[in-house]
Backbone as ProteinMPNN parsed JSONL, in Angstrom:
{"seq_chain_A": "XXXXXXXXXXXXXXXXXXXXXXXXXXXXXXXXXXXXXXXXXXXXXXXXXXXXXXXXXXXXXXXXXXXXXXXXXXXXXXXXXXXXXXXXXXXXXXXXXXXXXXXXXXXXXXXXXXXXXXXXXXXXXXXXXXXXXXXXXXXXXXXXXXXXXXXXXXXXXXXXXXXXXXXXXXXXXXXXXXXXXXXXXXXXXXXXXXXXXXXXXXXXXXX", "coords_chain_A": {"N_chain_A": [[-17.588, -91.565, 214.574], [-15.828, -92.309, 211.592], [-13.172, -91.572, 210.392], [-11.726, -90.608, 206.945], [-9.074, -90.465, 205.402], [-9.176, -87.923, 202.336], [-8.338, -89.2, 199.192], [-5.831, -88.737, 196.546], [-5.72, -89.804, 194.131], [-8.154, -91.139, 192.021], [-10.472, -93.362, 192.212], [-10.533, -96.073, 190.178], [-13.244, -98.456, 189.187], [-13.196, -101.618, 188.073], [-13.893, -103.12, 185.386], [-16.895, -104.953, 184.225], [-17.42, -108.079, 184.508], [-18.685, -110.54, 185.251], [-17.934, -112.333, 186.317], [-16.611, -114.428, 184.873], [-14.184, -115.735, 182.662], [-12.679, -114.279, 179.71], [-12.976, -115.818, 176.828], [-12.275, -116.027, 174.186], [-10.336, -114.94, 171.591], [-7.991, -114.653, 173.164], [-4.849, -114.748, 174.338], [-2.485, -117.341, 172.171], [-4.157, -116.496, 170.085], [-4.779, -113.843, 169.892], [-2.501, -113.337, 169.109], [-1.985, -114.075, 166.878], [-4.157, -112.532, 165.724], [-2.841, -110.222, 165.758], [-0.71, -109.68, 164.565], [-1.38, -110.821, 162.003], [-2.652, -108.529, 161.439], [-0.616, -106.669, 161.498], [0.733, -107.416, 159.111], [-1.224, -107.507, 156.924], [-3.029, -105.232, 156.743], [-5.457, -104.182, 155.362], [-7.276, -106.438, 155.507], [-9.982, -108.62, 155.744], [-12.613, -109.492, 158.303], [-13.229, -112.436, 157.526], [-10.814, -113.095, 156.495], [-8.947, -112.721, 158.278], [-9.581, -114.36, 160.436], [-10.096, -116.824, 159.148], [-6.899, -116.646, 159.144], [-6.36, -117.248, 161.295], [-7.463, -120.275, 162.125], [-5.763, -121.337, 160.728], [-3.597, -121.267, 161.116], [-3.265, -122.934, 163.475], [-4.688, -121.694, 165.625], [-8.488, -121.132, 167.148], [-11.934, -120.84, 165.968], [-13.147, -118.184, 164.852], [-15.657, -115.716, 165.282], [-17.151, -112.722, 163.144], [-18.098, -110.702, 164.464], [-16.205, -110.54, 166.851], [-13.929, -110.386, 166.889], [-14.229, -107.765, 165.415], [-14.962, -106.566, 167.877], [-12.652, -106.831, 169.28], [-11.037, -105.892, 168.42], [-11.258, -103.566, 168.321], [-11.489, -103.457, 171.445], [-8.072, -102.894, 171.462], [-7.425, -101.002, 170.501], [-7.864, -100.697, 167.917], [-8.439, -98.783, 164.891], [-11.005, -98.01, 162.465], [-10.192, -97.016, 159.421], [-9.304, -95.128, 156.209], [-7.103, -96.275, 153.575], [-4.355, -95.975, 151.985], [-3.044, -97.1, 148.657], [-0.042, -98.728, 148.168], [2.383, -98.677, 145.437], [4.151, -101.521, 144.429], [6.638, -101.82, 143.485], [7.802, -99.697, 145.122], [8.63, -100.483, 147.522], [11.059, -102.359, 146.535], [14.617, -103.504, 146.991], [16.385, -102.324, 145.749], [15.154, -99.832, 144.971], [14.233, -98.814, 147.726], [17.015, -98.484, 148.678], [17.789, -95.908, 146.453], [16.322, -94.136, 147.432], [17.151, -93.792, 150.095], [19.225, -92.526, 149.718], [18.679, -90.314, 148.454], [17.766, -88.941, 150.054], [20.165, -88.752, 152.062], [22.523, -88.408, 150.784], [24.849, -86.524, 149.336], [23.97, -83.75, 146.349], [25.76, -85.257, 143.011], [24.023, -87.58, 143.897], [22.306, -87.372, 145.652], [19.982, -85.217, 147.855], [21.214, -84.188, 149.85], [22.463, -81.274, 152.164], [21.668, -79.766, 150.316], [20.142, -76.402, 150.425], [17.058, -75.382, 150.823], [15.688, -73.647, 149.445], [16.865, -73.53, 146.771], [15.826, -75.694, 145.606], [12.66, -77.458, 143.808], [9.984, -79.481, 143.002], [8.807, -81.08, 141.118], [6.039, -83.173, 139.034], [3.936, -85.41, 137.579], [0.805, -85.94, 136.585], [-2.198, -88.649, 135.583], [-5.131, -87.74, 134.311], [-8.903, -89.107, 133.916], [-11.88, -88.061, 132.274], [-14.189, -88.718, 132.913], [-16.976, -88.334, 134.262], [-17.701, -85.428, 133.579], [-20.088, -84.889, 132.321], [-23.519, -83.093, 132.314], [-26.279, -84.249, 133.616], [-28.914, -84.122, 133.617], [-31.861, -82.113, 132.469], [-33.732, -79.738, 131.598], [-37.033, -79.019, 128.875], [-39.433, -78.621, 126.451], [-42.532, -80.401, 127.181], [-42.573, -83.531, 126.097], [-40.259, -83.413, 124.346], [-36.752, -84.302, 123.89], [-34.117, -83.763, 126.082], [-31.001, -83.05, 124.62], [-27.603, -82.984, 124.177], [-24.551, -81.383, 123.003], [-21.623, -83.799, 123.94], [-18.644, -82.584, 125.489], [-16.258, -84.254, 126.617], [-15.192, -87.808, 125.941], [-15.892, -91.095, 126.721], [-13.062, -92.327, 126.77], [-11.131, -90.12, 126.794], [-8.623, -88.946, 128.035], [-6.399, -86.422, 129.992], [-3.232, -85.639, 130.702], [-0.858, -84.158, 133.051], [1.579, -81.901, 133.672], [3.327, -80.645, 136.567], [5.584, -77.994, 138.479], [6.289, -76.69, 140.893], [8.313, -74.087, 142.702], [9.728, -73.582, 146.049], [10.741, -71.071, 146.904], [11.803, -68.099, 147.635], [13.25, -67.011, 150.544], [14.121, -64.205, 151.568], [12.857, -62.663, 150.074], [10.241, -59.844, 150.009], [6.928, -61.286, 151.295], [4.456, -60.375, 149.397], [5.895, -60.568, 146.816], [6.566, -61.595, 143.446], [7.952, -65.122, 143.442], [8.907, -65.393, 146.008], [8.688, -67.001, 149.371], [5.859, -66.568, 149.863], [4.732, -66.543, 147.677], [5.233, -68.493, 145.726], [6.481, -69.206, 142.121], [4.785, -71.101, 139.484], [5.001, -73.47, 137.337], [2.927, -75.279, 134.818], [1.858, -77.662, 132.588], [-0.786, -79.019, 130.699], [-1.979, -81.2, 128.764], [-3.703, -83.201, 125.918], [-3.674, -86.11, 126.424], [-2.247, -89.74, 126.644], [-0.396, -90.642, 127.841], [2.88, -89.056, 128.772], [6.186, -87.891, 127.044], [8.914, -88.356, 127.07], [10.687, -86.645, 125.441], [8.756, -84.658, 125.794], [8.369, -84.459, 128.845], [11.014, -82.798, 128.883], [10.939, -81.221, 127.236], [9.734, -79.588, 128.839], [10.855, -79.245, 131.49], [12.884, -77.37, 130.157], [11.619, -75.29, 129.602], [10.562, -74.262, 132.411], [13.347, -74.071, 132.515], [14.637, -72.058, 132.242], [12.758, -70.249, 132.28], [13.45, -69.697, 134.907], [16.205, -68.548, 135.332], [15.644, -66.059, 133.976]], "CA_chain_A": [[-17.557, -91.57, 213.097], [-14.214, -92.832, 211.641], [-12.361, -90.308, 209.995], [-11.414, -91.378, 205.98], [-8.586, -89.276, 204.624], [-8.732, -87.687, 200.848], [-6.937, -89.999, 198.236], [-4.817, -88.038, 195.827], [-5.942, -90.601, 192.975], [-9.563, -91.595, 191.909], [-10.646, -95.014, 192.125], [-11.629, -96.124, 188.626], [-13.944, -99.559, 188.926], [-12.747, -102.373, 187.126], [-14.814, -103.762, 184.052], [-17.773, -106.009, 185.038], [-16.844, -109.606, 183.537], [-19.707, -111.589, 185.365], [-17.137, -113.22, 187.141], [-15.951, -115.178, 183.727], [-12.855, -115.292, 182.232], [-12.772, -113.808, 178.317], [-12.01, -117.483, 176.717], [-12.292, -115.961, 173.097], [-9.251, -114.087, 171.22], [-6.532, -114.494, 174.141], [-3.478, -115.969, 174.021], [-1.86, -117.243, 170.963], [-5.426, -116.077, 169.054], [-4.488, -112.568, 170.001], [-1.098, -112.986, 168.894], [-2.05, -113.637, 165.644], [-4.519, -111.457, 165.034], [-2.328, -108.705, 165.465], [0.062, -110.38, 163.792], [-2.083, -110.465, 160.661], [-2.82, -106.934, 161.015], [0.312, -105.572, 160.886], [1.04, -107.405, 157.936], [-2.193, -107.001, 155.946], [-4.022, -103.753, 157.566], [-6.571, -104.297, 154.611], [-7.665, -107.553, 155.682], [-11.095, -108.243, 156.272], [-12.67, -110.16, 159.681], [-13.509, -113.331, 157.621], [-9.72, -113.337, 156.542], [-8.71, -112.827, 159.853], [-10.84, -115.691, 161.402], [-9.301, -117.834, 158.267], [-5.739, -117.145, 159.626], [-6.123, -118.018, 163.023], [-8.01, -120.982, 162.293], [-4.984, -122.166, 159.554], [-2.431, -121.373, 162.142], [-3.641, -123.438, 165.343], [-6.296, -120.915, 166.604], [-9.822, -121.447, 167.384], [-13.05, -120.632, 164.835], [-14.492, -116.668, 165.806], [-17.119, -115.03, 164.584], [-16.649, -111.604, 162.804], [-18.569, -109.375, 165.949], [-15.594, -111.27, 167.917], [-12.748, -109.909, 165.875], [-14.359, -106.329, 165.722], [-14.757, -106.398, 169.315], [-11.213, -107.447, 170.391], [-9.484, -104.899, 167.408], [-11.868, -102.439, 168.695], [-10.526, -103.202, 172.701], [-7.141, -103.123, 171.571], [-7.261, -99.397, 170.143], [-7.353, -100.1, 166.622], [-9.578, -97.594, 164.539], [-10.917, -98.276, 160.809], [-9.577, -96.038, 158.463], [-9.125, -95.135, 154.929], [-6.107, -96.383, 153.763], [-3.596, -95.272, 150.596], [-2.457, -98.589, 148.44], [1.467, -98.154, 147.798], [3.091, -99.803, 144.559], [5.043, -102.962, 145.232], [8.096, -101.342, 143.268], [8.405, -98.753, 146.042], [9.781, -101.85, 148.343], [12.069, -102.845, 146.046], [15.5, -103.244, 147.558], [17.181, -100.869, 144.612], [14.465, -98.313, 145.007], [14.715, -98.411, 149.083], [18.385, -97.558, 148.145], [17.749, -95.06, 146.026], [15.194, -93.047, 148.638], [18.163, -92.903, 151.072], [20.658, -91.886, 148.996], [17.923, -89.268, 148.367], [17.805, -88.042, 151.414], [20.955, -88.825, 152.792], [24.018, -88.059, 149.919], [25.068, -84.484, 148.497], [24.485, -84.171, 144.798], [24.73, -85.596, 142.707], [23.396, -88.608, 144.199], [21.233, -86.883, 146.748], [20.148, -83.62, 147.577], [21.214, -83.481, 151.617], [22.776, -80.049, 152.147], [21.438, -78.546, 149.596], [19.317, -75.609, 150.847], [15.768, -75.564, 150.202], [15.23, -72.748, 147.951], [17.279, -73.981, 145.446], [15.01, -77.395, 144.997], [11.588, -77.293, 143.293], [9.191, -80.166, 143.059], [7.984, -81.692, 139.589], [5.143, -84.309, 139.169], [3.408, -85.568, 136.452], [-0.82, -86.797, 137.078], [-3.028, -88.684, 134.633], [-6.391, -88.104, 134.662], [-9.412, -89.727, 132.939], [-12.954, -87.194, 132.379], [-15.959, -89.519, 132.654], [-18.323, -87.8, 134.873], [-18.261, -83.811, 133.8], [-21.312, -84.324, 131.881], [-24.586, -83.113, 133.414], [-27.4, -85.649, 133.078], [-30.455, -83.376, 133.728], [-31.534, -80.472, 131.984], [-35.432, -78.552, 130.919], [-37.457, -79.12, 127.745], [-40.818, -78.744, 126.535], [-43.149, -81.737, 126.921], [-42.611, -84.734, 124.573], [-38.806, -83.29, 123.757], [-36.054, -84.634, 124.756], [-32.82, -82.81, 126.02], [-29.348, -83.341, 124.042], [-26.325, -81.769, 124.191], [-23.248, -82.117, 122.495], [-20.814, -83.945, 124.49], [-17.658, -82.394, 125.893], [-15.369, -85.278, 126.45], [-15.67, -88.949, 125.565], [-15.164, -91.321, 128.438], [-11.739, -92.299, 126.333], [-10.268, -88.832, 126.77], [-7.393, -88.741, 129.009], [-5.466, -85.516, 130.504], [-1.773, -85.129, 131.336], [-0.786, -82.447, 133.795], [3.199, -81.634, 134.356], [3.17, -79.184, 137.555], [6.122, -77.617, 138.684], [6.552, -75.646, 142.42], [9.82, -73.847, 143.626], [10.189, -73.012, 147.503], [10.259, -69.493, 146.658], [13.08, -67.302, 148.324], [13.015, -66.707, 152.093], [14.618, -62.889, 151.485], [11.763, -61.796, 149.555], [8.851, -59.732, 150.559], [6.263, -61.855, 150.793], [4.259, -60.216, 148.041], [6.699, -60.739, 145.742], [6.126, -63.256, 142.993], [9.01, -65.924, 143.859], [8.937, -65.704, 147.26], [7.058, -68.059, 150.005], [4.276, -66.659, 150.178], [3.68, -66.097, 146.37], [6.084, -69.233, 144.769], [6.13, -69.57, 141.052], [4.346, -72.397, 139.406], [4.734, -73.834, 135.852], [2.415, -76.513, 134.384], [1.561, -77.704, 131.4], [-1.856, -79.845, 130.628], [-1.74, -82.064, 127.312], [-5.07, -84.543, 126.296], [-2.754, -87.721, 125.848], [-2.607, -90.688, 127.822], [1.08, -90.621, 128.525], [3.773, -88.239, 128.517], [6.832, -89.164, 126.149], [10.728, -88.107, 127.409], [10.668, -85.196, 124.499], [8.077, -83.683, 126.202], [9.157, -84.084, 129.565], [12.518, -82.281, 128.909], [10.764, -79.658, 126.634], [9.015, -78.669, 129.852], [11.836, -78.748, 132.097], [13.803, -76.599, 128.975], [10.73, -73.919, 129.45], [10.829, -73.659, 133.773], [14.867, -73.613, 133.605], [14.779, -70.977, 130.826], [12.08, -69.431, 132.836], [14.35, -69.374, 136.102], [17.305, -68.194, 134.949], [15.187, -64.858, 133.323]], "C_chain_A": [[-16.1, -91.636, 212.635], [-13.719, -91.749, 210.467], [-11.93, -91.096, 208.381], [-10.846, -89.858, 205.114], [-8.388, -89.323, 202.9], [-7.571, -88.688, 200.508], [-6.995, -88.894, 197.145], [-5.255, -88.597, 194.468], [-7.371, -90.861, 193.486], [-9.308, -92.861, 191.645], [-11.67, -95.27, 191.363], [-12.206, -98.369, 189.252], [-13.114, -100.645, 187.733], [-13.769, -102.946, 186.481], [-15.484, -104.819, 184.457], [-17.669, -107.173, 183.916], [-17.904, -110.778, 183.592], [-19.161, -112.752, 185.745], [-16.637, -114.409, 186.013], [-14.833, -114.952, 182.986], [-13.096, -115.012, 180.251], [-12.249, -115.551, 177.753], [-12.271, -116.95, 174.506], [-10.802, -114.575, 172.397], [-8.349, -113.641, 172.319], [-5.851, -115.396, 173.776], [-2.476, -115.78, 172.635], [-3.187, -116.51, 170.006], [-5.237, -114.665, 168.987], [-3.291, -112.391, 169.29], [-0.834, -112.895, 167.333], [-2.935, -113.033, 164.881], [-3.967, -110.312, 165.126], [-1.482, -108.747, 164.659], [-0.005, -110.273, 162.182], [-2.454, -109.295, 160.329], [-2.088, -106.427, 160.819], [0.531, -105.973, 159.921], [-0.032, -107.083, 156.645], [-3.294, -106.177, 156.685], [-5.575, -103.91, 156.975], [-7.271, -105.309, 155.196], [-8.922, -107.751, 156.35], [-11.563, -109.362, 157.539], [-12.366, -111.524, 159.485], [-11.716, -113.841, 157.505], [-8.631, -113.607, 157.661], [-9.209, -113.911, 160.495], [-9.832, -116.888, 160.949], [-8.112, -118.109, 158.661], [-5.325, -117.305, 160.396], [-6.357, -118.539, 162.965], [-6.756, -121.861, 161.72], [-3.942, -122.204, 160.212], [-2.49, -121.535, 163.234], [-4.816, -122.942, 166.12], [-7.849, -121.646, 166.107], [-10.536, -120.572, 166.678], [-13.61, -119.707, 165.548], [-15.232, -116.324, 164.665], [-16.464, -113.205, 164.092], [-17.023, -110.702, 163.883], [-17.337, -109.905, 166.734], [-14.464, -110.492, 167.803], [-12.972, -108.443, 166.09], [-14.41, -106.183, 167.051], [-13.418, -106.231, 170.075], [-10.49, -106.615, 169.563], [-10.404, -103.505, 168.599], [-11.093, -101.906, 170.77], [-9.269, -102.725, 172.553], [-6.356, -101.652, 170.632], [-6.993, -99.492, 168.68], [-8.965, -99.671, 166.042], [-9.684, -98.452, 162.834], [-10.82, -96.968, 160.214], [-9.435, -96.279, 156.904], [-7.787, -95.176, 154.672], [-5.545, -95.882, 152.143], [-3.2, -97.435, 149.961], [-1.278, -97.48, 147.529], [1.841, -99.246, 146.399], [4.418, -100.321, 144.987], [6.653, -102.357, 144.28], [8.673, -100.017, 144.267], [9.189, -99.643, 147.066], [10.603, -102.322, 147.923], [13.647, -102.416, 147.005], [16.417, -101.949, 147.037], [16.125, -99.272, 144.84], [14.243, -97.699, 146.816], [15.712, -97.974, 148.971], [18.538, -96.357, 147.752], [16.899, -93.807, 147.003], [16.46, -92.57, 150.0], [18.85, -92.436, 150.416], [19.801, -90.666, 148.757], [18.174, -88.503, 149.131], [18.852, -88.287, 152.414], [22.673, -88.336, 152.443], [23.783, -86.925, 149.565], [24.819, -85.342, 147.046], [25.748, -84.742, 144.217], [23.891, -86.713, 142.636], [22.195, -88.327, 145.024], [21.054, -85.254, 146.736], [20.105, -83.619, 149.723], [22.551, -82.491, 151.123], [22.747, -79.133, 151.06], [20.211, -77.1, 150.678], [18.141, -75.467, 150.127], [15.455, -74.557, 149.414], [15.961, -73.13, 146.943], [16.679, -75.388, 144.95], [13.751, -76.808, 144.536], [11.391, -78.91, 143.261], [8.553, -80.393, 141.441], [7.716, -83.023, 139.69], [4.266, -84.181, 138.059], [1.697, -86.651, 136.751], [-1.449, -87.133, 136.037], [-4.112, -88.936, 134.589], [-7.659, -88.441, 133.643], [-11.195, -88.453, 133.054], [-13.67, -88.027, 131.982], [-17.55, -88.717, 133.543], [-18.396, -85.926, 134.678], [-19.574, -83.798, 132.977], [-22.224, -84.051, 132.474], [-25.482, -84.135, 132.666], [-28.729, -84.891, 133.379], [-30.3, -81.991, 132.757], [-33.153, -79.888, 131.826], [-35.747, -78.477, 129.587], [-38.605, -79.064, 127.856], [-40.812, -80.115, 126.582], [-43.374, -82.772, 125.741], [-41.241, -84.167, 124.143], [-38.091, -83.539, 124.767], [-34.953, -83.763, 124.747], [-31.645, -83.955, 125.864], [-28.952, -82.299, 123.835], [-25.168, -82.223, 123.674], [-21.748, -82.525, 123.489], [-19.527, -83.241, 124.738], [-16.38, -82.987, 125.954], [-15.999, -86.742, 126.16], [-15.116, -89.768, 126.866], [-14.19, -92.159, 127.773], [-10.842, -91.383, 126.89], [-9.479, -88.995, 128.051], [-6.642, -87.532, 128.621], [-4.392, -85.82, 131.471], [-1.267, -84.439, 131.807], [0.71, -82.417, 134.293], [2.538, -80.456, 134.912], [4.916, -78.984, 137.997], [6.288, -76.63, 139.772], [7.926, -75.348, 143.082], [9.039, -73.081, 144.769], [9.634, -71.894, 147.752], [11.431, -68.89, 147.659], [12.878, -66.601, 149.465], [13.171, -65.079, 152.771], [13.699, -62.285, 150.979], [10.432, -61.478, 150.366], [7.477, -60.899, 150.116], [4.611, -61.741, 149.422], [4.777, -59.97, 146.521], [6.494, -61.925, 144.839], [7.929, -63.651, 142.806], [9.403, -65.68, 145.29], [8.162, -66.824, 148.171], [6.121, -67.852, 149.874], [3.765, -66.759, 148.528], [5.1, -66.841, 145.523], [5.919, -69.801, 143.412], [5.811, -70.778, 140.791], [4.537, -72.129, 138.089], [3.755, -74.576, 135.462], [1.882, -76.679, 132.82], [0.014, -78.911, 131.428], [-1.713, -80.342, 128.849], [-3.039, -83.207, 127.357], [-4.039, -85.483, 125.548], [-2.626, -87.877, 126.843], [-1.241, -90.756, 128.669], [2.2, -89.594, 127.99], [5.513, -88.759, 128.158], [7.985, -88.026, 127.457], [10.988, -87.015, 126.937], [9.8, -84.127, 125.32], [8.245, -83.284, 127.055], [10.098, -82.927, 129.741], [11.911, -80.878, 127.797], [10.166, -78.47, 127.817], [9.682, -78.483, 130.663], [12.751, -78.361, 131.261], [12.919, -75.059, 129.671], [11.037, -73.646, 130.758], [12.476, -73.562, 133.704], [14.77, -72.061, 132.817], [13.881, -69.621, 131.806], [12.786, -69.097, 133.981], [15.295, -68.676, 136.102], [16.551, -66.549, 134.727], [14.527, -63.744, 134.289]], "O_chain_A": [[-15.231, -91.044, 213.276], [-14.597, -91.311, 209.723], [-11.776, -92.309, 208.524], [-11.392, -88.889, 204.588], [-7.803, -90.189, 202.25], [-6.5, -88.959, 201.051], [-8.016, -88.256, 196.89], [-5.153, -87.779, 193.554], [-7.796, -90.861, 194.641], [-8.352, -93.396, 191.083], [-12.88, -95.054, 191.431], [-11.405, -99.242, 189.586], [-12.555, -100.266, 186.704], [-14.68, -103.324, 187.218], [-14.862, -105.702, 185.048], [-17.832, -107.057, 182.702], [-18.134, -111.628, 182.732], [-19.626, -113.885, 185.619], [-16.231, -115.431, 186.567], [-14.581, -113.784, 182.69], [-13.823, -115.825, 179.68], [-11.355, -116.24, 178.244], [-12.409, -117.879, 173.712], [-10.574, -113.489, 172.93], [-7.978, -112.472, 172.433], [-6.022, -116.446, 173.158], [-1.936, -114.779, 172.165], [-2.744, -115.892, 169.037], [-5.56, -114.174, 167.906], [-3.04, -111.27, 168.847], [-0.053, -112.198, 166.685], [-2.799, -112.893, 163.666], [-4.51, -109.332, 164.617], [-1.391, -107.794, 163.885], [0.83, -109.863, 161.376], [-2.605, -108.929, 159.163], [-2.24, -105.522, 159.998], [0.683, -105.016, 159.162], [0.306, -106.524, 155.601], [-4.335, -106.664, 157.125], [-6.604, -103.831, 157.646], [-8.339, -104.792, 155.525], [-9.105, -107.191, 157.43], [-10.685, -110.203, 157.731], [-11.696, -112.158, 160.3], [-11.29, -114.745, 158.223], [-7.766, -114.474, 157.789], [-8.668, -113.939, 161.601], [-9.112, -117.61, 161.638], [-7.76, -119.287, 158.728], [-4.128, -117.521, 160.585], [-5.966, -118.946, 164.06], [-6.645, -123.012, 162.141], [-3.192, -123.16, 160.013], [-2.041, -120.774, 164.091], [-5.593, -123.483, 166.906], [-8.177, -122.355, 165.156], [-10.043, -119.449, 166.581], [-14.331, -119.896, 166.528], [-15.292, -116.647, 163.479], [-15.518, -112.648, 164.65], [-16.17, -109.88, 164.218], [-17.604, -109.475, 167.856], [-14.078, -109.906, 168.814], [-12.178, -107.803, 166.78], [-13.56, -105.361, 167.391], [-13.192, -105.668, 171.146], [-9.295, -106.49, 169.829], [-9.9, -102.786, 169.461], [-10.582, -100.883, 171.226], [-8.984, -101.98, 173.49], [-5.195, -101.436, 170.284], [-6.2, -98.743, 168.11], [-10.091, -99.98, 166.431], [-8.863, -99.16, 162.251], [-11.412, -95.968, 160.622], [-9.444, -97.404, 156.404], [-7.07, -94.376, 155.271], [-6.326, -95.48, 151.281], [-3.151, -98.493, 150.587], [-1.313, -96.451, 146.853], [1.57, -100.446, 146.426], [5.366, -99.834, 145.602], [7.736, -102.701, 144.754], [9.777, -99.49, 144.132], [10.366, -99.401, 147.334], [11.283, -102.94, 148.741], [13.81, -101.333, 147.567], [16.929, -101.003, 147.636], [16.425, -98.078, 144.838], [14.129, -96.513, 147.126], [15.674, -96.756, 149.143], [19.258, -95.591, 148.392], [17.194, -92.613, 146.988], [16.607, -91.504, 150.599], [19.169, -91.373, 150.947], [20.527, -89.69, 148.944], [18.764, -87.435, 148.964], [18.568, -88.078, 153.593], [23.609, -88.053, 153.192], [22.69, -86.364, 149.478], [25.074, -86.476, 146.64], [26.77, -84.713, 144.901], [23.154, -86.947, 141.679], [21.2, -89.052, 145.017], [21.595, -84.379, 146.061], [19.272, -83.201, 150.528], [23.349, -82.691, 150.206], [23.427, -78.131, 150.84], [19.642, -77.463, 151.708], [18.155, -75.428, 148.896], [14.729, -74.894, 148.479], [15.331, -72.931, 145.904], [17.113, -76.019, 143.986], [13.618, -75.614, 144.806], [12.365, -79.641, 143.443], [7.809, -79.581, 140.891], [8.458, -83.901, 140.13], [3.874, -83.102, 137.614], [1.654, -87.844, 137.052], [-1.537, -86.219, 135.216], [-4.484, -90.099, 134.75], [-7.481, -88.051, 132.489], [-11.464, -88.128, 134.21], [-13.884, -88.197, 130.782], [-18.754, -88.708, 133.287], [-19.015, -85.22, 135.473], [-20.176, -82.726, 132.922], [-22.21, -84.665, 133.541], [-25.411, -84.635, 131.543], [-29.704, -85.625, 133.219], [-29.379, -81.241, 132.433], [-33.194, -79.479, 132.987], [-34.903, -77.914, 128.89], [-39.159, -79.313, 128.927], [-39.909, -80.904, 126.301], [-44.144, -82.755, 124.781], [-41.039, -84.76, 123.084], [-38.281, -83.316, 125.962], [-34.685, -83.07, 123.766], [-31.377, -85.015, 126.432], [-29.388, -81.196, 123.506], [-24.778, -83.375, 123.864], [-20.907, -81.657, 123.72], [-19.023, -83.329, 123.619], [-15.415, -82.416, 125.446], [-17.225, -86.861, 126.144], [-14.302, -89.406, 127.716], [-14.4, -93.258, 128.285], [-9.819, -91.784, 127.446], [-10.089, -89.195, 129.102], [-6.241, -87.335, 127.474], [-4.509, -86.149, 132.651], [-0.913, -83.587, 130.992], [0.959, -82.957, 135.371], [1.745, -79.647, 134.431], [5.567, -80.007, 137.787], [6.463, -75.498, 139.32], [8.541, -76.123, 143.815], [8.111, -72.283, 144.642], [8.634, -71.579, 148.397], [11.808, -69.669, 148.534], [12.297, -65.519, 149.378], [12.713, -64.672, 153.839], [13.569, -61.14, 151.41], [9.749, -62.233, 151.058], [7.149, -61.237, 148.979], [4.002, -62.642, 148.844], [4.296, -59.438, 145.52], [6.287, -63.057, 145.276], [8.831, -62.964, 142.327], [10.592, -65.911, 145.508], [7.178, -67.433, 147.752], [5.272, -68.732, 149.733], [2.602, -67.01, 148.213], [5.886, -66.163, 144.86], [5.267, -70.843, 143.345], [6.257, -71.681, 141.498], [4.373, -71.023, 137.575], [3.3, -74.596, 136.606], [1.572, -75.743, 132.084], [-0.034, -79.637, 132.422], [-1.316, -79.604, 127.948], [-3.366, -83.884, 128.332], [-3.735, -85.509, 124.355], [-2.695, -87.122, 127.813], [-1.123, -90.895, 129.886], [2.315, -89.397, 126.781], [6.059, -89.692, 128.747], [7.675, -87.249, 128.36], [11.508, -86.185, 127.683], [10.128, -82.949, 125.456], [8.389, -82.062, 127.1], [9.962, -82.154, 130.689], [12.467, -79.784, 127.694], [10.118, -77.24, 127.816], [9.481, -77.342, 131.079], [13.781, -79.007, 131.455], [13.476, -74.048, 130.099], [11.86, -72.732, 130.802], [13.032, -73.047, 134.675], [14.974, -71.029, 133.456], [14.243, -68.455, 131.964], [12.754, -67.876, 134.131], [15.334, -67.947, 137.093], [17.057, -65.735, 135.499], [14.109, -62.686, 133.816]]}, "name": "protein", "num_of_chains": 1, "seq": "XXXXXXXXXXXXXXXXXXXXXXXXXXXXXXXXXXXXXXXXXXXXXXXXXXXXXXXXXXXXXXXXXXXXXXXXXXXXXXXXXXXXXXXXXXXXXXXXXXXXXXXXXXXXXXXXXXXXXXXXXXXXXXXXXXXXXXXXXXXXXXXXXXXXXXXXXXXXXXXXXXXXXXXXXXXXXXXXXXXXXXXXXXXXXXXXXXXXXXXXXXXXXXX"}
């Protein structure tokens, strides 16, 4: 009986092919569907198909496409959409200088408790009404509306750091960092108002 010494490594099988070579999405067809993905992530199969077909490649099928993103480790996901003035060359500029100059062009070496965070959200109230409710038979239920689906809310928030020396049940510390905000029903927030609300948190800081 012949003696067969332990291997150190497992011996994984290679993928049954049926002795055929893959003749769909290799090559240049691969090259630009990835190609197209990094530049448009959104992009859907038939689009994909479209720009391999417009740039030399051969006519796939959408199961072809999901198959070969799917080999090639990419996942579907929910994605964020960014505004096209965040690419701007002046506003790329401005993001390093952010994070790369001392005031007052930037804020590198400042220390983080002395920064706070202010953001301004505008939101629209169409769905708080309820739509069901209990009545006798043959009456109908009404209620007097709440908002109109016009109504728009404005929300300035305001979050400091909070001070690293303080107990943490302290209000202005980490664990328990003051918040300001203000809520306003208007659609946009003017410059006056702005600056009346950063008047109230410095006023409030300082005290």
């Amino acid at each position: 009986r012949p003696f067969l010494p332990s291997l150190s490594v497992s011996i994984e099988p290679f993928r049954m092919t049926g002795n055929s070579d893959r003749n769909t999405l290799t090559g240049f067809d691969q090259l630009l569907l990835c190609y197209f993905k990094w530049l448009y992530p959104e992009a859907s199969a038939d689009e994909c198909s479209a720009y391999i077909y417009n740039n030399g490649g051969s006519i796939t099928s959408r199961d072809n496409i999901a198959t070969r993103l799917k080999e090639m480790k990419y996942t579907r996901k929910r994605g964020s959409t960014e505004a096209h003035q965040a690419f701007l060359p002046r506003n790329l500029l401005r993001q390093y200088q952010f994070w790369n100059l001392p005031p007052p062009l930037g804020i590198h070496g400042v220390p983080r408790h002395e920064l706070f965070d202010v953001d301004e959200a505008g939101f629209g109230l169409e769905d708080v009404n309820r739509h069901y409710g209990h009545a006798s038979k043959g009456i109908r239920v009404r209620k007097p509306g709440n908002y109109s689906r016009q109504t728009k809310v404005t929300v300035i928030l305001a979050v400091e750091p909070g001070l690293p020396w303080l107990a943490p049940n302290v209000l202005g510390s980490t664990g328990r960092p003051r918040r300001w905000y203000r809520i306003n029903v208007i659609e946009n927030t003017t410059a006056f108002e702005f600056a009346d609300f950063m008047t109230e948190v410095i006023d409030d800081m300082e005290t």
